[in-house]
C-alpha positions as semicolon CSV with decimal commas, in nm:
position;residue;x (nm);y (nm);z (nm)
1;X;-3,752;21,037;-4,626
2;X;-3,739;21,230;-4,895
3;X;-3,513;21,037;-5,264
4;X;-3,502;21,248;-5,557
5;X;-3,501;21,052;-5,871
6;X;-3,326;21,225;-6,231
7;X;-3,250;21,014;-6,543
8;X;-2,938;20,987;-6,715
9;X;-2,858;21,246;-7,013
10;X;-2,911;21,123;-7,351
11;X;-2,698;20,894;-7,509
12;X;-2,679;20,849;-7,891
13;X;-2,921;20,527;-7,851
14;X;-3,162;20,786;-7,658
15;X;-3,159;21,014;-7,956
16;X;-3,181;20,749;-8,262
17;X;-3,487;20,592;-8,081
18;X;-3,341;20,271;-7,964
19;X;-3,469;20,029;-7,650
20;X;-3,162;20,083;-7,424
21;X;-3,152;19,876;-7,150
22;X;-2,804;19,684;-6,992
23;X;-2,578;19,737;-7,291
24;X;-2,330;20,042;-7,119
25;X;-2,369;20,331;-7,351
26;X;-2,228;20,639;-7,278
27;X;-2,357;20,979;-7,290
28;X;-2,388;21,188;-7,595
29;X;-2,200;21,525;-7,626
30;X;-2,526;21,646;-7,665
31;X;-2,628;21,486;-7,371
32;X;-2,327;21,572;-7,164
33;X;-2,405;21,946;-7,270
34;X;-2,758;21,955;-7,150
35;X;-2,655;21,794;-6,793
36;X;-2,424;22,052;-6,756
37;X;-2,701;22,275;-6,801
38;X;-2,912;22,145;-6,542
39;X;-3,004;22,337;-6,216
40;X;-3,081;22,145;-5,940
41;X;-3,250;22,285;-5,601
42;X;-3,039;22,370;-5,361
43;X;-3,130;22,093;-5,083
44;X;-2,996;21,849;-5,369
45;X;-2,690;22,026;-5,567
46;X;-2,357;21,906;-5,522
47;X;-2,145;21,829;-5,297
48;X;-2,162;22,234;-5,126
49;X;-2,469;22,068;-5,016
50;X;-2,384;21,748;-4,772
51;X;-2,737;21,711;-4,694
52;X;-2,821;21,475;-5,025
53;X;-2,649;21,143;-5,072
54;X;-2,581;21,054;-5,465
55;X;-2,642;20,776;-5,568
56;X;-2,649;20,590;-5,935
57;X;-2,723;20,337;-6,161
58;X;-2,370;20,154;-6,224
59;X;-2,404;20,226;-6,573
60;X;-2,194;20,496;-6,730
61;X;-2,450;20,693;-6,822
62;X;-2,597;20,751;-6,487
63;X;-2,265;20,741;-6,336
64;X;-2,145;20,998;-6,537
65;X;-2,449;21,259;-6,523
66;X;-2,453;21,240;-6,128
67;X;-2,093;21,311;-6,133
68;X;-2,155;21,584;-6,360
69;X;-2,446;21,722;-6,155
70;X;-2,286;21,668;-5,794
71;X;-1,945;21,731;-5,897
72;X;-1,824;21,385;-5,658
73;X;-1,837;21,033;-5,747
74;X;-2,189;20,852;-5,649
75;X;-2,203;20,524;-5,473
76;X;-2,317;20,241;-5,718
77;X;-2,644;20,116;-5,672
78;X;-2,730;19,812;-5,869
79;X;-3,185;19,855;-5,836
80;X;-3,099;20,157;-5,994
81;X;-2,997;19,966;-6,308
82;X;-3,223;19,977;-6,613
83;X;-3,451;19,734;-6,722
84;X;-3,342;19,429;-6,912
85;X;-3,466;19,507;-7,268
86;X;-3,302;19,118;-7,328
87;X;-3,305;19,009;-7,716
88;X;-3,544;19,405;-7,838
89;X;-3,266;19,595;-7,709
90;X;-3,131;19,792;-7,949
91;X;-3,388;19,795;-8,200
92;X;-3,672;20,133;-8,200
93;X;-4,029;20,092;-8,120
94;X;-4,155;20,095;-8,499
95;X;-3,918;19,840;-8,582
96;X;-4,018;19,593;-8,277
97;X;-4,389;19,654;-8,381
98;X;-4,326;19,590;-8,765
99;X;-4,121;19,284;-8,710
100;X;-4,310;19,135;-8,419
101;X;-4,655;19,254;-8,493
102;X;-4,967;19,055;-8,297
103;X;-4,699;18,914;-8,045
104;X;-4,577;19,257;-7,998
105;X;-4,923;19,440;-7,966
106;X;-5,034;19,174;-7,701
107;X;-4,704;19,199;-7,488
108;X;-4,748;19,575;-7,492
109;X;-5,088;19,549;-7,333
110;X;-4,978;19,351;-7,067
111;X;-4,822;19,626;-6,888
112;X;-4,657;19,589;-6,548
113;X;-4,597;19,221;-6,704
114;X;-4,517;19,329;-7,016
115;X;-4,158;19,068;-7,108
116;X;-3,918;19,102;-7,347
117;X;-3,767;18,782;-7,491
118;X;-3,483;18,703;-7,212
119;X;-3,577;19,006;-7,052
120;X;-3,725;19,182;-6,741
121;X;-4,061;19,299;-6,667
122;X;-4,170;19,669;-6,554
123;X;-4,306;19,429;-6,254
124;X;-3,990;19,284;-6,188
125;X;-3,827;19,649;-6,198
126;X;-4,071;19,800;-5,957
127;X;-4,036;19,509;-5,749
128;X;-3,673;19,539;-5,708
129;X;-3,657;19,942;-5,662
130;X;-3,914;19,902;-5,437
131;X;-3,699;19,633;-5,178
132;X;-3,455;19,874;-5,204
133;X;-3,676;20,167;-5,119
134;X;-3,754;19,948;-4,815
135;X;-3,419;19,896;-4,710
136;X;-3,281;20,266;-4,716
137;X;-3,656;20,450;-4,597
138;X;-3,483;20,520;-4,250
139;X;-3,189;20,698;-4,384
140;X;-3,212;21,059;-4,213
141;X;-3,066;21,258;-4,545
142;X;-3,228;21,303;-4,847
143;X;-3,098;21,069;-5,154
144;X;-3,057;21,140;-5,520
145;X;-3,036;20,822;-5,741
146;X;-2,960;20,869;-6,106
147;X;-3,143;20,635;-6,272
148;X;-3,320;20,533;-6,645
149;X;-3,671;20,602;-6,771
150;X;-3,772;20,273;-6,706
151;X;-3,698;20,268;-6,317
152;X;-3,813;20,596;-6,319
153;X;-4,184;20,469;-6,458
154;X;-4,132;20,179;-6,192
155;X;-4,132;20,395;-5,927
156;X;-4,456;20,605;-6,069
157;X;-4,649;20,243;-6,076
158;X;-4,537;20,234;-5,705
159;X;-4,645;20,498;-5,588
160;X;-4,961;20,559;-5,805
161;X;-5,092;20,192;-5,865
162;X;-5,060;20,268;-6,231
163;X;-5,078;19,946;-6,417
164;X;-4,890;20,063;-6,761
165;X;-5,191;19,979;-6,931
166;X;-5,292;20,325;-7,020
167;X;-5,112;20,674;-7,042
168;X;-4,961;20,778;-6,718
169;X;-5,093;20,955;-6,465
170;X;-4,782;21,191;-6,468
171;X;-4,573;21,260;-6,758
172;X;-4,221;21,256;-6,599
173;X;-3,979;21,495;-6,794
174;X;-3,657;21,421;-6,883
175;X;-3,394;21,686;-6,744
176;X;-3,580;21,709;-6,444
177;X;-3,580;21,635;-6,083
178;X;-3,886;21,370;-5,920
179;X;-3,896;21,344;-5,582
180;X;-4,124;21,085;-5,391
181;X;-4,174;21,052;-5,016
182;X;-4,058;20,701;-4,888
183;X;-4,207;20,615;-4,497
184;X;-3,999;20,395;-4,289
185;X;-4,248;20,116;-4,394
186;X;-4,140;20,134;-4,748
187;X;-4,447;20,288;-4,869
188;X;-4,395;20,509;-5,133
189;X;-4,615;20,833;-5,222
190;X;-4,514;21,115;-5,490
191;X;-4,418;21,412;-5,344
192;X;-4,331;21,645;-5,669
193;X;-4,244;21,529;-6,027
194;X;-4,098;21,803;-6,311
């Protein structure tokens, strides 16, 4: 099966540089605007097209670009939910490396197990979207899950063994479409990003 993953518009968090991970913000008008710009192909626009199931991260922000994109309401999917940024959320990447320095730098190098404080790992993440990869790999239609940049990455490590340590092997652009092939085994393989 075929599952089309697209992140959320930006929010104002998103555009001030913040780690956004649980807290519920909403789009930006500026990212409402560019969603609404968005072209999807055909196989996965709207609801004209009953071949793709939506589905989304319950956050607003997911919730609200799939409804913008598919013009229905998506069914709630909590793997789809971004990662747990626990106490760093909020604050920008300069800021977490000025204030936490050497604990910072090593945490960052631990990649896949890289841990906020009361957080979630890009492990944990990739562990969960992939159990739910698992469980829907014999649906028959294709499946579009709005989703955050950090599930999105999850699902690269997947399907590429990437270990976060070093750049990616695909740069995955915001504003567009990544779709990955999922076998009935739960195996995952990428089919087309950007």
């Amino acid at each position: 099966m075929i599952v089309a993953f697209l992140r959320h518009g930006s929010t104002a968090w998103n555009e001030e540089g913040r780690m956004q991970g649980r807290r519920d913000i909403p789009l930006s008008e500026r990212g409402r605007a560019a969603v609404r710009a968005w072209r999807l192909p055909v196989a996965f626009a709207g609801p004209a097209t009953a071949s793709a199931k939506w589905l989304s991260s319950p956050l607003s922000r997911a919730v609200e670009t799939a409804e913008i994109l598919s013009g229905g309401v998506p069914q709630h999917e909590p793997a789809l939910i971004e990662m747990d940024w626990g106490q760093w959320e909020g604050f920008g990447l300069d800021e977490l490396r000025r204030r936490f320095g050497d604990e910072f730098a090593r945490n960052e190098a631990a990649g896949l197990n890289f841990r906020p404080p009361g957080g979630e790992s890009p492990r944990d993440v990739r562990d969960r979207v992939v159990r739910w990869l698992g469980e829907i790999a014999a649906r028959p239609e294709p499946v579009v899950a709005v989703t955050h940049k950090g599930v999105l990455r999850a699902v690269l490590a997947a399907a590429t063994g990437w270990d976060m340590t070093c750049k990616p092997p695909i740069r995955l652009q915001s504003g567009a479409l990544h779709r990955f092939d999922v076998d009935t085994a739960g195996r995952i393989s990428v089919a087309e990003c950007n």
